[in-house]
Short mmCIF file of C-alpha atoms in Angstrom, two decimals:
data_model
loop_
_atom_site.label_atom_id
_atom_site.label_comp_id
_atom_site.label_asym_id
_atom_site.label_seq_id
_atom_site.Cartn_x
_atom_site.Cartn_y
_atom_site.Cartn_z
CA UNK A 13 0.00 0.00 0.00
CA UNK A 14 1.30 3.46 -0.90
CA UNK A 15 1.89 6.06 1.80
CA UNK A 16 -0.59 8.92 1.90
CA UNK A 17 2.02 11.56 1.10
CA UNK A 18 3.70 9.66 -1.72
CA UNK A 19 3.21 10.87 -5.28
CA UNK A 20 1.59 7.97 -7.17
CA UNK A 21 3.60 6.49 -10.01
CA UNK A 22 1.99 6.59 -13.42
CA UNK A 23 2.54 3.89 -16.04
CA UNK A 24 1.20 3.27 -19.54
CA UNK A 25 -0.38 0.15 -21.01
CA UNK A 26 1.91 -1.50 -23.58
CA UNK A 27 -0.53 -4.22 -24.68
CA UNK A 28 -3.11 -3.43 -27.35
CA UNK A 29 -5.83 -4.31 -24.84
CA UNK A 30 -5.47 -4.98 -21.12
CA UNK A 31 -7.85 -6.35 -18.54
CA UNK A 32 -8.58 -4.76 -15.18
CA UNK A 33 -9.37 -7.53 -12.71
CA UNK A 34 -11.18 -7.58 -9.40
CA UNK A 35 -8.25 -9.25 -7.65
CA UNK A 36 -4.48 -9.48 -8.34
CA UNK A 37 -4.66 -12.78 -10.23
CA UNK A 38 -5.23 -13.75 -13.87
CA UNK A 39 -8.11 -15.98 -12.76
CA UNK A 40 -10.04 -13.11 -11.22
CA UNK A 41 -13.12 -11.51 -12.78
CA UNK A 42 -12.53 -8.84 -15.45
CA UNK A 43 -14.07 -5.55 -14.31
CA UNK A 44 -12.81 -3.30 -17.09
CA UNK A 45 -10.42 -2.91 -20.02
CA UNK A 46 -7.72 -0.42 -20.97
CA UNK A 47 -6.40 0.41 -24.43
CA UNK A 48 -2.77 0.72 -25.42
CA UNK A 49 -1.20 3.90 -24.09
CA UNK A 50 -3.81 4.36 -21.37
CA UNK A 51 -2.36 5.80 -18.14
CA UNK A 52 -2.26 3.54 -15.07
CA UNK A 53 -2.01 5.40 -11.77
CA UNK A 54 -0.63 3.11 -9.08
CA UNK A 55 -2.89 2.86 -6.04
CA UNK A 56 -1.44 -0.37 -4.70
CA UNK A 57 0.93 -3.16 -5.77
CA UNK A 58 0.72 -6.87 -5.01
CA UNK A 59 1.92 -10.18 -6.49
CA UNK A 60 3.03 -8.71 -9.81
CA UNK A 61 -0.14 -6.64 -10.23
CA UNK A 62 -0.82 -2.92 -9.88
CA UNK A 63 -4.12 -1.56 -8.65
CA UNK A 64 -5.41 1.36 -10.65
CA UNK A 65 -8.59 3.16 -11.60
CA UNK A 66 -10.05 2.87 -15.07
CA UNK A 67 -12.78 4.82 -16.84
CA UNK A 68 -15.93 5.41 -14.85
CA UNK A 69 -13.89 5.30 -11.63
CA UNK A 70 -13.71 1.49 -11.81
CA UNK A 71 -10.83 0.20 -9.72
CA UNK A 72 -9.04 -2.96 -10.69
CA UNK A 73 -5.74 -4.83 -10.88
CA UNK A 74 -3.55 -4.99 -13.99
CA UNK A 75 -0.45 -7.12 -14.57
CA UNK A 76 2.76 -5.10 -14.26
CA UNK A 77 4.21 -7.27 -17.05
CA UNK A 78 2.35 -5.24 -19.67
CA UNK A 79 3.15 -1.76 -18.35
CA UNK A 80 5.88 0.71 -19.26
CA UNK A 81 6.94 4.08 -17.91
CA UNK A 82 5.12 7.10 -19.31
CA UNK A 83 8.43 8.52 -20.54
CA UNK A 84 8.94 5.37 -22.61
CA UNK A 85 5.45 5.68 -24.04
CA UNK A 86 6.23 9.14 -25.40
CA UNK A 87 9.31 8.03 -27.34
CA UNK A 88 7.86 4.71 -28.55
CA UNK A 89 4.59 6.13 -29.83
CA UNK A 90 6.54 8.44 -32.12
CA UNK A 91 8.95 5.78 -33.43
CA UNK A 92 8.36 3.38 -36.32
CA UNK A 93 10.02 -0.04 -36.27
CA UNK A 94 12.48 0.99 -38.99
CA UNK A 95 13.40 4.21 -37.19
CA UNK A 96 13.82 2.34 -33.93
CA UNK A 97 16.06 -0.33 -35.47
CA UNK A 98 18.20 2.34 -37.12
CA UNK A 99 18.60 4.15 -33.80
CA UNK A 100 19.50 0.93 -31.97
CA UNK A 101 22.21 -0.05 -34.44
CA UNK A 102 24.71 2.26 -32.74
CA UNK A 103 24.61 -0.10 -29.73
CA UNK A 104 25.56 -3.01 -32.06
CA UNK A 105 23.15 -5.43 -30.36
CA UNK A 106 23.05 -7.97 -33.18
CA UNK A 107 26.82 -7.96 -33.60
CA UNK A 108 27.28 -8.74 -29.90
CA UNK A 109 24.71 -11.52 -30.11
CA UNK A 110 26.54 -12.96 -33.12
CA UNK A 111 29.85 -12.89 -31.26
CA UNK A 112 28.21 -14.80 -28.40
CA UNK A 113 26.84 -17.39 -30.81
CA UNK A 114 30.29 -17.84 -32.37
CA UNK A 115 31.79 -18.53 -28.94
CA UNK A 116 29.04 -21.01 -28.17
CA UNK A 117 29.23 -22.87 -31.48
CA UNK A 118 31.33 -25.86 -30.26
CA UNK A 119 28.92 -26.61 -27.41
CA UNK A 120 25.88 -26.10 -29.66
CA UNK A 121 27.28 -28.41 -32.34
CA UNK A 122 27.89 -31.05 -29.69
CA UNK A 123 24.35 -30.70 -28.39
CA UNK A 124 22.82 -30.94 -31.88
CA UNK A 125 24.84 -34.09 -32.53
CA UNK A 126 23.57 -35.61 -29.28
CA UNK A 127 19.98 -34.66 -30.08
CA UNK A 128 20.27 -36.07 -33.59
CA UNK A 129 21.66 -39.38 -32.34
CA UNK A 130 19.45 -39.56 -29.25
CA UNK A 131 22.66 -39.93 -27.26
CA UNK A 132 23.24 -39.79 -23.53
CA UNK A 133 24.74 -36.63 -22.08
CA UNK A 134 22.33 -34.08 -23.50
CA UNK A 135 21.33 -32.90 -20.02
CA UNK A 136 24.97 -32.23 -19.17
CA UNK A 137 25.58 -30.30 -22.38
CA UNK A 138 22.42 -28.27 -21.89
CA UNK A 139 23.56 -27.37 -18.37
CA UNK A 140 26.97 -26.29 -19.68
CA UNK A 141 25.37 -24.01 -22.25
CA UNK A 142 22.96 -22.55 -19.70
CA UNK A 143 25.86 -21.75 -17.35
CA UNK A 144 27.87 -20.00 -20.05
CA UNK A 145 28.33 -16.30 -19.33
CA UNK A 146 26.02 -14.10 -21.37
CA UNK A 147 27.38 -11.03 -23.15
CA UNK A 148 26.67 -7.58 -21.76
CA UNK A 149 24.18 -5.98 -24.13
CA UNK A 150 22.36 -2.82 -23.15
CA UNK A 151 18.70 -3.80 -23.33
CA UNK A 152 15.78 -1.48 -23.94
CA UNK A 153 13.22 -3.57 -22.06
CA UNK A 154 10.34 -1.14 -22.52
CA UNK A 155 10.75 -1.13 -26.29
CA UNK A 156 11.08 -4.89 -26.35
CA UNK A 157 7.78 -5.20 -24.50
CA UNK A 158 6.11 -2.55 -26.65
CA UNK A 159 6.98 -4.19 -29.97
CA UNK A 160 6.62 -7.81 -28.82
CA UNK A 161 3.10 -7.33 -27.47
CA UNK A 162 2.03 -5.76 -30.76
CA UNK A 163 3.73 -8.62 -32.59
CA UNK A 164 1.83 -11.18 -30.54
CA UNK A 165 -1.46 -9.50 -31.40
CA UNK A 166 -0.53 -9.49 -35.09
CA UNK A 167 0.42 -13.17 -35.01
CA UNK A 168 -2.81 -14.05 -33.20
CA UNK A 169 -4.69 -12.26 -35.99
CA UNK A 170 -2.79 -14.26 -38.62
CA UNK A 171 -0.68 -11.33 -39.84
CA UNK A 172 2.74 -12.93 -39.55
CA UNK A 173 4.38 -10.43 -41.91
CA UNK A 174 3.58 -7.66 -39.45
CA UNK A 175 4.50 -9.93 -36.55
CA UNK A 176 7.97 -10.50 -38.01
CA UNK A 177 8.50 -6.77 -38.54
CA UNK A 178 7.56 -5.98 -34.95
CA UNK A 179 9.43 -8.92 -33.43
CA UNK A 180 12.59 -7.91 -35.27
CA UNK A 181 12.39 -4.52 -33.56
CA UNK A 182 11.86 -6.27 -30.22
CA UNK A 183 15.02 -8.32 -30.80
CA UNK A 184 17.01 -5.18 -31.52
CA UNK A 185 15.70 -3.85 -28.21
CA UNK A 186 16.64 -6.95 -26.22
CA UNK A 187 18.66 -9.50 -28.23
CA UNK A 188 18.95 -12.00 -25.37
CA UNK A 189 15.20 -12.29 -24.78
CA UNK A 190 14.40 -15.87 -25.72
CA UNK A 191 10.66 -15.30 -26.19
CA UNK A 192 11.32 -12.85 -29.02
CA UNK A 193 13.45 -15.31 -31.00
CA UNK A 194 10.89 -18.05 -30.41
CA UNK A 195 8.08 -15.82 -31.69
CA UNK A 196 10.16 -14.98 -34.76
CA UNK A 197 10.75 -18.67 -35.41
CA UNK A 198 7.06 -19.54 -35.16
CA UNK A 199 6.10 -16.72 -37.53
CA UNK A 200 8.80 -17.87 -39.95
CA UNK A 201 7.31 -21.37 -39.84
CA UNK A 202 3.82 -19.97 -40.46
CA UNK A 203 5.00 -18.03 -43.53
CA UNK A 204 7.42 -20.64 -44.81
CA UNK A 205 10.34 -18.21 -44.60
CA UNK A 206 13.11 -20.77 -44.55
CA UNK A 207 16.09 -18.41 -44.38
CA UNK A 208 14.69 -16.63 -41.36
CA UNK A 209 13.81 -19.97 -39.76
CA UNK A 210 17.39 -21.19 -40.24
CA UNK A 211 18.73 -18.12 -38.46
CA UNK A 212 16.35 -18.58 -35.54
CA UNK A 213 17.10 -22.30 -35.32
CA UNK A 214 20.80 -21.45 -35.00
CA UNK A 215 20.21 -18.90 -32.22
CA UNK A 216 17.80 -20.69 -29.89
CA UNK A 217 19.97 -23.69 -28.86
CA UNK A 218 22.59 -21.23 -27.60
CA UNK A 219 20.11 -19.07 -25.67
CA UNK A 220 17.55 -21.63 -24.47
CA UNK A 221 18.79 -25.20 -24.94
CA UNK A 222 16.37 -26.55 -22.35
CA UNK A 223 13.22 -24.99 -23.80
CA UNK A 224 10.53 -27.00 -25.56
CA UNK A 225 9.97 -24.32 -28.21
CA UNK A 226 13.67 -24.31 -29.09
CA UNK A 227 13.43 -27.90 -30.24
CA UNK A 228 10.18 -27.35 -32.11
CA UNK A 229 11.89 -24.61 -34.15
CA UNK A 230 15.05 -26.69 -34.63
CA UNK A 231 13.00 -29.76 -35.55
CA UNK A 232 10.87 -28.05 -38.18
CA UNK A 233 13.91 -26.33 -39.65
CA UNK A 234 15.77 -29.65 -39.80
CA UNK A 235 12.82 -31.30 -41.56
CA UNK A 236 12.73 -28.52 -44.15
CA UNK A 237 16.48 -28.79 -44.80
CA UNK A 238 16.50 -32.57 -45.26
CA UNK A 239 18.00 -33.49 -41.88
CA UNK A 240 15.47 -36.16 -40.96
CA UNK A 241 17.40 -37.63 -38.02
CA UNK A 242 17.91 -34.21 -36.40
CA UNK A 243 14.26 -33.35 -37.01
CA UNK A 244 13.15 -36.58 -35.32
CA UNK A 245 15.49 -36.10 -32.35
CA UNK A 246 14.64 -32.43 -31.91
CA UNK A 247 10.87 -32.97 -31.95
CA UNK A 248 11.22 -35.86 -29.51
CA UNK A 249 13.30 -33.57 -27.30
CA UNK A 250 10.49 -31.00 -27.44
CA UNK A 251 8.03 -33.62 -26.23
CA UNK A 252 10.41 -35.01 -23.62
CA UNK A 253 11.18 -31.60 -22.12
CA UNK A 254 7.65 -30.23 -22.28
CA UNK A 255 6.02 -29.11 -19.05
CA UNK A 256 2.64 -29.28 -20.73
CA UNK A 257 2.68 -32.24 -23.08
CA UNK A 258 -0.89 -31.78 -24.26
CA UNK A 259 -0.13 -28.23 -25.42
CA UNK A 260 3.08 -29.31 -27.16
CA UNK A 261 1.27 -32.13 -28.94
CA UNK A 262 -1.44 -29.68 -30.04
CA UNK A 263 1.16 -27.23 -31.39
CA UNK A 264 3.00 -29.94 -33.31
CA UNK A 265 -0.20 -31.37 -34.75
CA UNK A 266 -1.28 -27.88 -35.83
CA UNK A 267 2.03 -27.24 -37.58
CA UNK A 268 1.88 -30.58 -39.36
CA UNK A 269 -1.70 -29.98 -40.49
CA UNK A 270 -0.94 -26.51 -41.86
CA UNK A 271 2.40 -27.38 -43.45
CA UNK A 272 2.55 -27.89 -47.19
CA UNK A 273 5.83 -29.79 -46.87
CA UNK A 274 5.63 -33.57 -46.60
CA UNK A 275 8.91 -33.67 -44.67
CA UNK A 276 7.40 -31.64 -41.81
CA UNK A 277 4.36 -33.92 -41.64
CA UNK A 278 6.62 -36.99 -41.65
CA UNK A 279 8.90 -35.58 -38.94
CA UNK A 280 6.02 -34.59 -36.66
CA UNK A 281 4.25 -37.92 -37.13
CA UNK A 282 7.46 -39.85 -36.52
CA UNK A 283 8.02 -38.01 -33.23
CA UNK A 284 4.39 -38.29 -32.14
CA UNK A 285 4.23 -42.03 -32.78
CA UNK A 286 7.59 -42.62 -31.08
CA UNK A 287 6.26 -40.73 -28.05
CA UNK A 288 3.08 -42.81 -27.98
CA UNK A 289 0.80 -40.14 -29.45
CA UNK A 290 -1.59 -40.54 -32.42
CA UNK A 291 -0.25 -39.46 -35.80
CA UNK A 292 -1.72 -36.59 -37.79
CA UNK A 293 -4.10 -37.70 -40.54
CA UNK A 294 -4.24 -35.40 -43.54
CA UNK A 295 -7.39 -34.72 -45.55
CA UNK A 296 -5.91 -36.67 -48.49
CA UNK A 297 -5.29 -39.71 -46.34
CA UNK A 298 -8.86 -39.54 -44.97
CA UNK A 299 -10.31 -39.49 -48.49
CA UNK A 300 -8.19 -42.44 -49.57
#
């Protein structure tokens, strides 16, 4: 609870739409909504939520994860993605990320070989990569949040071209943020942009070798580049490491159903069957 004499802090909503909830939990009833850029005056703070007052004097709780400082709102509202990327280039964020990837390449190659051959020791290699010192890159967290939330909304609406444009800006803002590279990889898969997918598949094992989504991206990329054994091993690794197997299975089945490449369907089905899950049946197979 804020002191009576304290000046309340004011934030801005970074998401395109945000819910005000009755209690500080995502399971609580929605009592109002706020649009992007709306001011959020802090009344109270608890469990990652900020209590504020919306239109009509409705009080509610909003997640602090989708808020930025008002000063950041001013600069980001007036900046296009291209202008932002151009301004960020002086910090050489991508060059520093590339240097980190070059240093990590021996460990990543070893891990990919282990995944491809379903060999023992993958857990040890993953731990070694995760312990490796990250480079110091000046992050612009507010901009990363601003662009990534807009990218997520675009992807949800099926506009993956726009999602890629926005996610690229988010990566320039915070090159070590795993979620941004994952989102870029999934949009590349959706659009069939193989070159972009290859880049993302090279980055993720160095940044998040233990993540389920890393191995989905690596597996689909491997299938599209004719590396069937790596595709099989990577997709099995995604299933093995998943904290929510049902969701992972649903994502893989969706990708296989939407893919126009037979290699992706074969790789997904091979992994699903090996993991004891039903294979995807295409419309052609159902007719036959």
